PDB file of C-alpha atoms and ligand atoms in Angstrom:
ATOM      1  CA  MET A   8     193.641  67.291 175.799  1.00  0.00           C
ATOM      2  CA  THR A   9     190.369  65.868 177.100  1.00  0.00           C
ATOM      3  CA  GLU A  10     189.660  66.716 180.719  1.00  0.00           C
ATOM      4  CA  VAL A  11     191.197  64.376 183.303  1.00  0.00           C
ATOM      5  CA  LEU A  12     188.429  62.979 185.526  1.00  0.00           C
ATOM      6  CA  LEU A  13     190.494  60.815 187.853  1.00  0.00           C
ATOM      7  CA  LYS A  14     194.135  61.284 188.838  1.00  0.00           C
ATOM      8  CA  VAL A  15     196.027  58.838 191.003  1.00  0.00           C
ATOM      9  CA  ASP A  16     199.439  59.807 192.397  1.00  0.00           C
ATOM     10  CA  ASN A  17     201.932  57.538 194.154  1.00  0.00           C
ATOM     11  CA  LEU A  18     199.215  55.333 195.609  1.00  0.00           C
ATOM     12  CA  LYS A  19     200.426  52.717 198.082  1.00  0.00           C
ATOM     13  CA  LYS A  20     198.791  50.058 200.203  1.00  0.00           C
ATOM     14  CA  TYR A  21     201.002  48.186 202.615  1.00  0.00           C
ATOM     15  CA  PHE A  22     199.445  45.527 204.847  1.00  0.00           C
ATOM     16  CA  PRO A  23     201.556  44.886 207.979  1.00  0.00           C
ATOM     17  CA  ILE A  24     202.879  41.375 208.654  1.00  0.00           C
ATOM     18  CA  ASN A  25     202.786  40.660 212.374  1.00  0.00           C
ATOM     19  CA  ALA A  26     204.521  37.743 214.090  1.00  0.00           C
ATOM     20  CA  GLY A  27     205.092  36.261 217.542  1.00  0.00           C
ATOM     21  CA  VAL A  28     202.844  36.328 220.599  1.00  0.00           C
ATOM     22  CA  LEU A  29     203.174  40.096 220.841  1.00  0.00           C
ATOM     23  CA  GLY A  30     202.141  40.478 217.216  1.00  0.00           C
ATOM     24  CA  LYS A  31     205.222  42.579 216.473  1.00  0.00           C
ATOM     25  CA  LYS A  32     205.362  44.008 212.966  1.00  0.00           C
ATOM     26  CA  VAL A  33     208.030  42.184 210.976  1.00  0.00           C
ATOM     27  CA  GLY A  34     207.361  43.520 207.513  1.00  0.00           C
ATOM     28  CA  ASP A  35     204.787  44.627 204.972  1.00  0.00           C
ATOM     29  CA  VAL A  36     202.880  43.094 202.108  1.00  0.00           C
ATOM     30  CA  LYS A  37     203.213  45.793 199.470  1.00  0.00           C
ATOM     31  CA  ALA A  38     199.902  45.108 197.724  1.00  0.00           C
ATOM     32  CA  VAL A  39     200.085  48.403 195.810  1.00  0.00           C
ATOM     33  CA  ASP A  40     203.436  50.128 195.639  1.00  0.00           C
ATOM     34  CA  ASP A  41     203.620  53.606 194.174  1.00  0.00           C
ATOM     35  CA  VAL A  42     201.050  53.528 191.402  1.00  0.00           C
ATOM     36  CA  SER A  43     200.223  56.662 189.383  1.00  0.00           C
ATOM     37  CA  PHE A  44     197.843  57.057 186.429  1.00  0.00           C
ATOM     38  CA  PHE A  45     194.965  59.183 185.174  1.00  0.00           C
ATOM     39  CA  VAL A  46     191.657  58.513 183.462  1.00  0.00           C
ATOM     40  CA  LYS A  47     190.272  61.042 180.998  1.00  0.00           C
ATOM     41  CA  LYS A  48     186.592  61.925 180.867  1.00  0.00           C
ATOM     42  CA  GLY A  49     184.656  59.502 178.643  1.00  0.00           C
ATOM     43  CA  GLU A  50     187.474  57.005 178.176  1.00  0.00           C
ATOM     44  CA  THR A  51     187.987  53.441 179.401  1.00  0.00           C
ATOM     45  CA  LEU A  52     191.237  52.593 181.092  1.00  0.00           C
ATOM     46  CA  GLY A  53     191.823  48.854 181.386  1.00  0.00           C
ATOM     47  CA  LEU A  54     193.899  47.741 184.379  1.00  0.00           C
ATOM     48  CA  VAL A  55     195.276  44.251 183.898  1.00  0.00           C
ATOM     49  CA  GLY A  56     197.446  41.729 185.716  1.00  0.00           C
ATOM     50  CA  GLU A  57     197.447  38.304 187.331  1.00  0.00           C
ATOM     51  CA  SER A  58     195.604  37.789 190.608  1.00  0.00           C
ATOM     52  CA  GLY A  59     197.484  39.343 193.521  1.00  0.00           C
ATOM     53  CA  CYS A  60     199.015  42.132 191.384  1.00  0.00           C
ATOM     54  CA  GLY A  61     197.129  44.825 193.308  1.00  0.00           C
ATOM     55  CA  LYS A  62     194.645  45.873 190.640  1.00  0.00           C
ATOM     56  CA  SER A  63     191.518  45.230 192.741  1.00  0.00           C
ATOM     57  CA  THR A  64     193.104  46.818 195.831  1.00  0.00           C
ATOM     58  CA  THR A  65     193.810  49.872 193.650  1.00  0.00           C
ATOM     59  CA  GLY A  66     190.164  49.982 192.517  1.00  0.00           C
ATOM     60  CA  ARG A  67     188.903  49.741 196.086  1.00  0.00           C
ATOM     61  CA  MET A  68     191.281  52.460 197.290  1.00  0.00           C
ATOM     62  CA  LEU A  69     189.857  54.854 194.702  1.00  0.00           C
ATOM     63  CA  MET A  70     186.463  54.447 196.415  1.00  0.00           C
ATOM     64  CA  ARG A  71     188.149  54.456 199.854  1.00  0.00           C
ATOM     65  CA  LEU A  72     186.670  51.004 200.523  1.00  0.00           C
ATOM     66  CA  ILE A  73     190.296  50.319 201.472  1.00  0.00           C
ATOM     67  CA  GLU A  74     192.249  53.218 202.977  1.00  0.00           C
ATOM     68  CA  PRO A  75     195.529  53.951 201.161  1.00  0.00           C
ATOM     69  CA  THR A  76     198.777  53.853 203.143  1.00  0.00           C
ATOM     70  CA  GLU A  77     200.076  56.770 201.089  1.00  0.00           C
ATOM     71  CA  GLY A  78     199.304  58.686 197.936  1.00  0.00           C
ATOM     72  CA  GLN A  79     196.560  60.831 196.518  1.00  0.00           C
ATOM     73  CA  VAL A  80     193.374  60.224 194.536  1.00  0.00           C
ATOM     74  CA  GLU A  81     191.817  63.209 192.799  1.00  0.00           C
ATOM     75  CA  PHE A  82     188.367  63.115 191.185  1.00  0.00           C
ATOM     76  CA  GLU A  83     187.124  66.173 189.278  1.00  0.00           C
ATOM     77  CA  GLY A  84     189.877  68.154 190.986  1.00  0.00           C
ATOM     78  CA  LYS A  85     188.715  67.084 194.472  1.00  0.00           C
ATOM     79  CA  VAL A  86     191.253  65.210 196.616  1.00  0.00           C
ATOM     80  CA  LEU A  87     189.262  62.154 197.725  1.00  0.00           C
ATOM     81  CA  THR A  88     192.001  60.862 199.996  1.00  0.00           C
ATOM     82  CA  SER A  89     191.558  63.813 202.359  1.00  0.00           C
ATOM     83  CA  LEU A  90     187.738  63.843 202.523  1.00  0.00           C
ATOM     84  CA  SER A  91     185.807  62.933 205.684  1.00  0.00           C
ATOM     85  CA  SER A  92     183.675  59.788 205.487  1.00  0.00           C
ATOM     86  CA  GLY A  93     180.528  61.953 205.201  1.00  0.00           C
ATOM     87  CA  GLU A  94     182.003  63.915 202.277  1.00  0.00           C
ATOM     88  CA  MET A  95     183.196  60.688 200.688  1.00  0.00           C
ATOM     89  CA  ARG A  96     179.657  59.255 200.861  1.00  0.00           C
ATOM     90  CA  LYS A  97     178.461  62.156 198.679  1.00  0.00           C
ATOM     91  CA  VAL A  98     181.204  61.455 196.122  1.00  0.00           C
ATOM     92  CA  ARG A  99     179.973  57.849 195.809  1.00  0.00           C
ATOM     93  CA  LYS A 100     176.949  59.214 193.949  1.00  0.00           C
ATOM     94  CA  ASP A 101     179.361  60.053 191.111  1.00  0.00           C
ATOM     95  CA  VAL A 102     181.761  57.117 191.474  1.00  0.00           C
ATOM     96  CA  GLN A 103     180.211  53.668 191.553  1.00  0.00           C
ATOM     97  CA  MET A 104     181.544  50.150 191.467  1.00  0.00           C
ATOM     98  CA  VAL A 105     180.514  46.971 189.627  1.00  0.00           C
ATOM     99  CA  PHE A 106     181.815  43.812 191.281  1.00  0.00           C
ATOM    100  CA  GLN A 107     183.017  40.486 189.913  1.00  0.00           C
ATOM    101  CA  ASP A 108     180.480  38.323 191.684  1.00  0.00           C
ATOM    102  CA  PRO A 109     177.054  39.908 191.299  1.00  0.00           C
ATOM    103  CA  TYR A 110     175.447  37.244 193.475  1.00  0.00           C
ATOM    104  CA  ALA A 111     177.661  38.004 196.457  1.00  0.00           C
ATOM    105  CA  SER A 112     177.127  41.739 196.054  1.00  0.00           C
ATOM    106  CA  LEU A 113     173.294  41.596 195.820  1.00  0.00           C
ATOM    107  CA  ASN A 114     171.329  41.116 199.033  1.00  0.00           C
ATOM    108  CA  PRO A 115     169.500  37.772 198.504  1.00  0.00           C
ATOM    109  CA  ARG A 116     166.624  38.795 200.816  1.00  0.00           C
ATOM    110  CA  HIS A 117     165.796  41.950 198.875  1.00  0.00           C
ATOM    111  CA  THR A 118     163.776  42.245 195.683  1.00  0.00           C
ATOM    112  CA  VAL A 119     165.495  43.796 192.686  1.00  0.00           C
ATOM    113  CA  GLU A 120     163.318  46.852 193.214  1.00  0.00           C
ATOM    114  CA  LYS A 121     164.602  47.311 196.740  1.00  0.00           C
ATOM    115  CA  ILE A 122     168.213  46.711 195.658  1.00  0.00           C
ATOM    116  CA  LEU A 123     167.996  49.332 192.911  1.00  0.00           C
ATOM    117  CA  GLU A 124     166.057  51.807 195.020  1.00  0.00           C
ATOM    118  CA  GLU A 125     168.569  51.757 197.850  1.00  0.00           C
ATOM    119  CA  PRO A 126     171.233  54.024 196.295  1.00  0.00           C
ATOM    120  CA  LEU A 127     168.491  56.538 195.433  1.00  0.00           C
ATOM    121  CA  ILE A 128     167.310  56.578 199.061  1.00  0.00           C
ATOM    122  CA  VAL A 129     170.896  56.888 200.374  1.00  0.00           C
ATOM    123  CA  HIS A 130     171.494  59.937 198.168  1.00  0.00           C
ATOM    124  CA  GLY A 131     168.016  61.442 198.693  1.00  0.00           C
ATOM    125  CA  ILE A 132     166.954  61.172 195.034  1.00  0.00           C
ATOM    126  CA  GLY A 133     163.229  61.350 194.160  1.00  0.00           C
ATOM    127  CA  ASN A 134     160.075  60.423 196.090  1.00  0.00           C
ATOM    128  CA  ALA A 135     158.779  56.839 196.401  1.00  0.00           C
ATOM    129  CA  GLN A 136     156.783  56.997 193.175  1.00  0.00           C
ATOM    130  CA  GLU A 137     159.587  58.599 191.171  1.00  0.00           C
ATOM    131  CA  ARG A 138     162.080  56.049 192.498  1.00  0.00           C
ATOM    132  CA  LYS A 139     159.909  53.116 191.417  1.00  0.00           C
ATOM    133  CA  LYS A 140     159.642  54.647 187.953  1.00  0.00           C
ATOM    134  CA  MET A 141     163.423  55.106 187.791  1.00  0.00           C
ATOM    135  CA  VAL A 142     163.971  51.474 188.811  1.00  0.00           C
ATOM    136  CA  ARG A 143     161.676  50.203 186.072  1.00  0.00           C
ATOM    137  CA  GLU A 144     163.289  52.425 183.447  1.00  0.00           C
ATOM    138  CA  MET A 145     166.770  51.310 184.494  1.00  0.00           C
ATOM    139  CA  LEU A 146     165.791  47.630 184.251  1.00  0.00           C
ATOM    140  CA  GLU A 147     164.750  48.203 180.626  1.00  0.00           C
ATOM    141  CA  THR A 148     167.974  50.158 179.975  1.00  0.00           C
ATOM    142  CA  VAL A 149     170.156  47.215 181.031  1.00  0.00           C
ATOM    143  CA  GLY A 150     168.164  44.718 178.938  1.00  0.00           C
ATOM    144  CA  LEU A 151     165.841  43.355 181.648  1.00  0.00           C
ATOM    145  CA  SER A 152     162.097  43.938 182.005  1.00  0.00           C
ATOM    146  CA  SER A 153     160.175  46.086 184.426  1.00  0.00           C
ATOM    147  CA  TYR A 154     158.332  42.985 185.729  1.00  0.00           C
ATOM    148  CA  HIS A 155     161.696  41.713 187.036  1.00  0.00           C
ATOM    149  CA  ALA A 156     161.503  44.359 189.772  1.00  0.00           C
ATOM    150  CA  LYS A 157     159.546  42.094 192.130  1.00  0.00           C
ATOM    151  CA  ARG A 158     161.912  39.115 191.797  1.00  0.00           C
ATOM    152  CA  TYR A 159     164.850  38.111 193.988  1.00  0.00           C
ATOM    153  CA  PRO A 160     168.509  37.738 192.869  1.00  0.00           C
ATOM    154  CA  HIS A 161     168.415  33.910 192.941  1.00  0.00           C
ATOM    155  CA  GLN A 162     165.708  33.930 190.277  1.00  0.00           C
ATOM    156  CA  PHE A 163     168.153  35.251 187.677  1.00  0.00           C
ATOM    157  CA  SER A 164     171.001  33.767 185.624  1.00  0.00           C
ATOM    158  CA  GLY A 165     174.599  34.937 186.203  1.00  0.00           C
ATOM    159  CA  GLY A 166     174.479  37.299 183.222  1.00  0.00           C
ATOM    160  CA  GLN A 167     171.147  38.783 184.348  1.00  0.00           C
ATOM    161  CA  ARG A 168     172.487  39.248 187.868  1.00  0.00           C
ATOM    162  CA  GLN A 169     175.435  41.187 186.493  1.00  0.00           C
ATOM    163  CA  ARG A 170     172.943  43.360 184.591  1.00  0.00           C
ATOM    164  CA  ILE A 171     171.272  44.053 187.953  1.00  0.00           C
ATOM    165  CA  GLY A 172     174.697  44.910 189.439  1.00  0.00           C
ATOM    166  CA  ILE A 173     175.296  47.320 186.568  1.00  0.00           C
ATOM    167  CA  ALA A 174     171.795  48.800 186.948  1.00  0.00           C
ATOM    168  CA  ARG A 175     172.413  49.389 190.659  1.00  0.00           C
ATOM    169  CA  ALA A 176     175.696  51.169 189.864  1.00  0.00           C
ATOM    170  CA  LEU A 177     173.935  53.416 187.332  1.00  0.00           C
ATOM    171  CA  MET A 178     170.949  54.430 189.498  1.00  0.00           C
ATOM    172  CA  THR A 179     172.625  57.578 190.832  1.00  0.00           C
ATOM    173  CA  LYS A 180     173.787  58.609 187.326  1.00  0.00           C
ATOM    174  CA  PRO A 181     177.494  58.353 188.173  1.00  0.00           C
ATOM    175  CA  LYS A 182     180.313  59.799 186.082  1.00  0.00           C
ATOM    176  CA  LEU A 183     182.891  57.107 186.786  1.00  0.00           C
ATOM    177  CA  ILE A 184     182.366  53.347 187.067  1.00  0.00           C
ATOM    178  CA  ILE A 185     185.057  51.146 188.542  1.00  0.00           C
ATOM    179  CA  ALA A 186     184.317  47.703 187.134  1.00  0.00           C
ATOM    180  CA  ASP A 187     186.275  45.042 189.026  1.00  0.00           C
ATOM    181  CA  GLU A 188     186.421  41.922 186.831  1.00  0.00           C
ATOM    182  CA  PRO A 189     182.759  42.396 185.861  1.00  0.00           C
ATOM    183  CA  VAL A 190     182.679  39.495 183.403  1.00  0.00           C
ATOM    184  CA  SER A 191     185.221  37.064 184.915  1.00  0.00           C
ATOM    185  CA  ALA A 192     182.579  34.928 186.648  1.00  0.00           C
ATOM    186  CA  LEU A 193     180.416  34.641 183.524  1.00  0.00           C
ATOM    187  CA  ASP A 194     180.355  32.089 180.691  1.00  0.00           C
ATOM    188  CA  VAL A 195     182.313  33.213 177.636  1.00  0.00           C
ATOM    189  CA  SER A 196     179.112  33.482 175.574  1.00  0.00           C
ATOM    190  CA  ILE A 197     177.578  35.838 178.147  1.00  0.00           C
ATOM    191  CA  GLN A 198     180.777  37.860 178.625  1.00  0.00           C
ATOM    192  CA  SER A 199     180.510  39.568 175.239  1.00  0.00           C
ATOM    193  CA  GLN A 200     176.850  40.475 175.869  1.00  0.00           C
ATOM    194  CA  VAL A 201     177.756  42.194 179.135  1.00  0.00           C
ATOM    195  CA  LEU A 202     180.764  43.914 177.514  1.00  0.00           C
ATOM    196  CA  ASN A 203     178.545  45.178 174.686  1.00  0.00           C
ATOM    197  CA  LEU A 204     176.030  46.423 177.242  1.00  0.00           C
ATOM    198  CA  LEU A 205     178.781  48.317 179.097  1.00  0.00           C
ATOM    199  CA  GLU A 206     179.902  49.911 175.813  1.00  0.00           C
ATOM    200  CA  ASP A 207     176.353  50.929 174.905  1.00  0.00           C
ATOM    201  CA  LEU A 208     175.772  52.405 178.355  1.00  0.00           C
ATOM    202  CA  GLN A 209     179.035  54.335 178.107  1.00  0.00           C
ATOM    203  CA  LYS A 210     177.817  55.994 174.901  1.00  0.00           C
ATOM    204  CA  GLU A 211     174.321  56.608 176.242  1.00  0.00           C
ATOM    205  CA  PHE A 212     175.348  58.127 179.575  1.00  0.00           C
ATOM    206  CA  GLY A 213     178.811  59.515 178.722  1.00  0.00           C
ATOM    207  CA  LEU A 214     180.402  57.258 181.335  1.00  0.00           C
ATOM    208  CA  THR A 215     184.083  56.900 182.173  1.00  0.00           C
ATOM    209  CA  TYR A 216     185.316  53.399 183.066  1.00  0.00           C
ATOM    210  CA  LEU A 217     188.194  51.942 184.982  1.00  0.00           C
ATOM    211  CA  PHE A 218     187.927  48.337 183.867  1.00  0.00           C
ATOM    212  CA  ILE A 219     189.887  45.825 185.953  1.00  0.00           C
ATOM    213  CA  ALA A 220     190.613  42.378 184.487  1.00  0.00           C
ATOM    214  CA  HIS A 221     193.152  39.578 184.700  1.00  0.00           C
ATOM    215  CA  ASP A 222     193.085  38.923 180.983  1.00  0.00           C
ATOM    216  CA  LEU A 223     194.238  41.269 178.209  1.00  0.00           C
ATOM    217  CA  GLY A 224     191.757  39.593 175.840  1.00  0.00           C
ATOM    218  CA  VAL A 225     188.758  40.814 177.841  1.00  0.00           C
ATOM    219  CA  VAL A 226     189.748  44.493 177.946  1.00  0.00           C
ATOM    220  CA  ARG A 227     190.980  44.670 174.341  1.00  0.00           C
ATOM    221  CA  HIS A 228     187.854  46.024 172.665  1.00  0.00           C
ATOM    222  CA  ILE A 229     186.479  48.078 175.489  1.00  0.00           C
ATOM    223  CA  SER A 230     189.662  49.979 176.467  1.00  0.00           C
ATOM    224  CA  ASP A 231     191.076  53.188 175.036  1.00  0.00           C
ATOM    225  CA  ARG A 232     194.233  52.792 177.114  1.00  0.00           C
ATOM    226  CA  VAL A 233     195.559  49.868 179.125  1.00  0.00           C
ATOM    227  CA  GLY A 234     197.788  49.713 182.200  1.00  0.00           C
ATOM    228  CA  VAL A 235     199.532  46.461 183.142  1.00  0.00           C
ATOM    229  CA  MET A 236     200.331  45.722 186.790  1.00  0.00           C
ATOM    230  CA  TYR A 237     202.781  43.245 188.252  1.00  0.00           C
ATOM    231  CA  LEU A 238     203.340  42.699 191.985  1.00  0.00           C
ATOM    232  CA  GLY A 239     201.793  45.979 193.063  1.00  0.00           C
ATOM    233  CA  ARG A 240     203.383  48.192 190.399  1.00  0.00           C
ATOM    234  CA  LEU A 241     202.433  49.521 186.989  1.00  0.00           C
ATOM    235  CA  VAL A 242     204.900  48.079 184.489  1.00  0.00           C
ATOM    236  CA  GLU A 243     203.427  49.440 181.251  1.00  0.00           C
ATOM    237  CA  ILE A 244     200.704  51.873 180.241  1.00  0.00           C
ATOM    238  CA  THR A 245     199.708  53.251 176.857  1.00  0.00           C
ATOM    239  CA  ASP A 246     196.967  53.403 174.198  1.00  0.00           C
ATOM    240  CA  ALA A 247     195.259  50.035 173.741  1.00  0.00           C
ATOM    241  CA  GLU A 248     196.220  49.894 170.068  1.00  0.00           C
ATOM    242  CA  LYS A 249     199.929  50.429 170.793  1.00  0.00           C
ATOM    243  CA  LEU A 250     199.917  47.934 173.645  1.00  0.00           C
ATOM    244  CA  TYR A 251     198.442  45.142 171.560  1.00  0.00           C
ATOM    245  CA  GLU A 252     200.460  45.951 168.418  1.00  0.00           C
ATOM    246  CA  LYS A 253     203.816  46.583 170.006  1.00  0.00           C
ATOM    247  CA  PRO A 254     204.059  45.779 173.714  1.00  0.00           C
ATOM    248  CA  LEU A 255     207.324  46.924 175.281  1.00  0.00           C
ATOM    249  CA  HIS A 256     207.433  45.110 178.619  1.00  0.00           C
ATOM    250  CA  PRO A 257     208.263  41.368 178.560  1.00  0.00           C
ATOM    251  CA  TYR A 258     205.454  40.735 181.057  1.00  0.00           C
ATOM    252  CA  THR A 259     202.888  42.357 178.741  1.00  0.00           C
ATOM    253  CA  GLU A 260     204.273  40.255 175.859  1.00  0.00           C
ATOM    254  CA  ALA A 261     203.796  37.105 177.916  1.00  0.00           C
ATOM    255  CA  LEU A 262     200.238  38.094 178.918  1.00  0.00           C
ATOM    256  CA  LEU A 263     199.413  38.774 175.273  1.00  0.00           C
ATOM    257  CA  ALA A 264     200.810  35.404 174.242  1.00  0.00           C
ATOM    258  CA  ALA A 265     198.282  33.796 176.570  1.00  0.00           C
ATOM    259  CA  VAL A 266     195.346  35.452 174.770  1.00  0.00           C
ATOM    260  CA  PRO A 267     193.800  32.980 172.289  1.00  0.00           C
ATOM    261  CA  ILE A 268     193.688  34.111 168.638  1.00  0.00           C
ATOM    262  CA  PRO A 269     190.312  33.452 166.995  1.00  0.00           C
ATOM    263  CA  ASP A 270     191.964  32.789 163.586  1.00  0.00           C
ATOM    264  CA  PRO A 271     193.922  29.487 163.766  1.00  0.00           C
ATOM    265  CA  THR A 272     195.833  30.305 160.531  1.00  0.00           C
ATOM    266  CA  ILE A 273     197.628  33.166 162.311  1.00  0.00           C
ATOM    267  CA  LYS A 274     200.748  31.895 163.999  1.00  0.00           C
ATOM    268  CA  LYS A 275     202.352  33.742 166.842  1.00  0.00           C
ATOM    269  CA  GLU A 276     205.464  33.071 168.783  1.00  0.00           C
ATOM    270  CA  ARG A 277     204.327  31.607 172.084  1.00  0.00           C
ATOM    271  CA  GLN A 278     206.059  33.137 175.019  1.00  0.00           C
ATOM    272  CA  LEU A 279     204.114  31.689 177.849  1.00  0.00           C
ATOM    273  CA  LEU A 280     204.624  32.780 181.408  1.00  0.00           C
ATOM    274  CA  THR A 281     206.539  30.253 183.436  1.00  0.00           C
ATOM    275  CA  GLY A 282     206.896  30.040 187.195  1.00  0.00           C
ATOM    276  CA  ASP A 283     204.597  31.376 189.871  1.00  0.00           C
ATOM    277  CA  ILE A 284     204.030  34.973 190.732  1.00  0.00           C
ATOM    278  CA  PRO A 285     206.377  35.706 193.698  1.00  0.00           C
ATOM    279  CA  SER A 286     204.881  36.584 197.081  1.00  0.00           C
ATOM    280  CA  PRO A 287     204.208  40.312 197.494  1.00  0.00           C
ATOM    281  CA  ALA A 288     205.408  39.831 201.118  1.00  0.00           C
ATOM    282  CA  ASN A 289     208.838  38.967 199.775  1.00  0.00           C
ATOM    283  CA  PRO A 290     209.185  40.390 196.262  1.00  0.00           C
ATOM    284  CA  PRO A 291     212.397  39.749 194.296  1.00  0.00           C
ATOM    285  CA  LEU A 292     215.087  42.438 194.440  1.00  0.00           C
ATOM    286  CA  GLY A 293     215.552  44.626 191.384  1.00  0.00           C
ATOM    287  CA  CYS A 294     212.873  44.131 188.747  1.00  0.00           C
ATOM    288  CA  ALA A 295     210.086  42.133 190.407  1.00  0.00           C
ATOM    289  CA  PHE A 296     209.544  40.251 187.126  1.00  0.00           C
ATOM    290  CA  HIS A 297     213.169  39.118 186.762  1.00  0.00           C
ATOM    291  CA  THR A 298     212.491  35.610 188.150  1.00  0.00           C
ATOM    292  CA  ARG A 299     210.182  34.919 185.190  1.00  0.00           C
ATOM    293  CA  CYS A 300     211.636  37.118 182.462  1.00  0.00           C
ATOM    294  CA  LYS A 301     213.257  35.572 179.387  1.00  0.00           C
ATOM    295  CA  SER A 302     215.201  38.821 178.761  1.00  0.00           C
ATOM    296  CA  CYS A 303     216.586  39.134 182.305  1.00  0.00           C
ATOM    297  CA  MET A 304     220.002  40.865 182.522  1.00  0.00           C
ATOM    298  CA  GLU A 305     222.385  41.269 185.482  1.00  0.00           C
ATOM    299  CA  ILE A 306     221.142  44.793 186.266  1.00  0.00           C
ATOM    300  CA  CYS A 307     217.563  43.446 186.501  1.00  0.00           C
ATOM    301  CA  LYS A 308     218.489  41.399 189.592  1.00  0.00           C
ATOM    302  CA  THR A 309     219.686  44.399 191.596  1.00  0.00           C
ATOM    303  CA  THR A 310     218.121  47.616 190.307  1.00  0.00           C
ATOM    304  CA  ARG A 311     214.432  48.304 190.061  1.00  0.00           C
ATOM    305  CA  PRO A 312     213.454  49.927 186.736  1.00  0.00           C
ATOM    306  CA  GLU A 313     211.291  53.060 186.987  1.00  0.00           C
ATOM    307  CA  LEU A 314     208.248  53.645 184.775  1.00  0.00           C
ATOM    308  CA  LYS A 315     209.561  55.842 181.922  1.00  0.00           C
ATOM    309  CA  GLU A 316     208.121  57.324 178.746  1.00  0.00           C
ATOM    310  CA  VAL A 317     209.867  55.132 176.154  1.00  0.00           C
ATOM    311  CA  GLU A 318     207.885  56.421 173.172  1.00  0.00           C
ATOM    312  CA  PRO A 319     205.417  59.328 173.150  1.00  0.00           C
ATOM    313  CA  GLY A 320     202.564  58.312 175.453  1.00  0.00           C
ATOM    314  CA  HIS A 321     203.994  54.826 175.956  1.00  0.00           C
ATOM    315  CA  TYR A 322     205.414  54.135 179.419  1.00  0.00           C
ATOM    316  CA  ALA A 323     207.293  51.010 180.505  1.00  0.00           C
ATOM    317  CA  ALA A 324     209.349  49.985 183.543  1.00  0.00           C
ATOM    318  CA  CYS A 325     212.104  47.819 182.061  1.00  0.00           C
ATOM    319  CA  HIS A 326     215.897  48.017 181.732  1.00  0.00           C
ATOM    320  CA  LEU A 327     215.658  47.050 178.070  1.00  0.00           C
ATOM    321  CA  TYR A 328     214.680  50.688 177.480  1.00  0.00           C
ATOM    322  CA  THR A 329     217.053  52.538 179.801  1.00  0.00           C
TER     323      THR A 329
HETATM  324 FE1  LIG B  15     212.914  41.573 182.184  1.00  0.00          FE
HETATM  325 FE2  LIG B  15     214.904  43.063 183.114  1.00  0.00          FE
HETATM  326 FE3  LIG B  15     212.895  44.210 181.834  1.00  0.00          FE
HETATM  327 FE4  LIG B  15     212.538  43.201 184.254  1.00  0.00          FE
HETATM  328  S1  LIG B  15     213.845  44.917 183.717  1.00  0.00           S
HETATM  329  S2  LIG B  15     211.216  42.953 182.534  1.00  0.00           S
HETATM  330  S3  LIG B  15     213.860  41.397 184.193  1.00  0.00           S
HETATM  331  S4  LIG B  15     214.371  42.778 180.979  1.00  0.00           S
END
């Protein structure tokens, strides 16, 4: 088996709910509730679910931008969750993040050169001349030009800004990129260009991706495996091919039904999601999806299904398979 680069065990993030003048704790929002998965070296794991399902919180906990309530994150055999902040800073050379909104994540008062040079300075890489050369080379690598170095973020289109965000993430030659909805803010026509760029860069630099998205359509071609999250929990995870061909969990089926098919002659049974996602502060008893599930049974309302290996390498949390 290919080497596991990232291993996540029983990760939880509970945000306290305080009430009254004394701010007494009255409960928790279970944003991420006992999530475990791994990412193998060189692969792309897609992590998908509606907004509020905990996928972005999970991504940020891996970088310790949000501290986990419980659980363990291991990267290259090193337990990140027990590192000091100084040790964690060193790890960030190897684990970088690409954000959804490149404009918000790029300092508008800095030139592109300064933005891209910063991670090199933080990690003590190269002298001033070498750093400038690296910045120019990286701009060409992500499909921009070296003369763009002197410009400011507002002088670029959304797609170009995301290329700058990607370039910044790659400056320290990381091994793992956590891409949090990297194309969601872009026009559909630009999305595929940025996805193609990410695929090319993966081949060129041997990168490993955790690719977070709210849409199964976006992660389809880039992912080797896909995990689906609902209300803070993983409900299904398997190879991308299996997930798209034969999804097991009714929630995955409903998400897939929402993905448009490019060929209008192909008919598929629509199974659209109805109802709103329940509040993570007050999730339904039993299976959290039971309030929206067309296959709901009595047991689903009282007993929470655990994530189980239903077929080799195909895990689902659903009473239909117990
Ligand atoms: Fe639907 Fe029950 Fe499966 Fe939940 S456990 S997804 S409610 S069938």
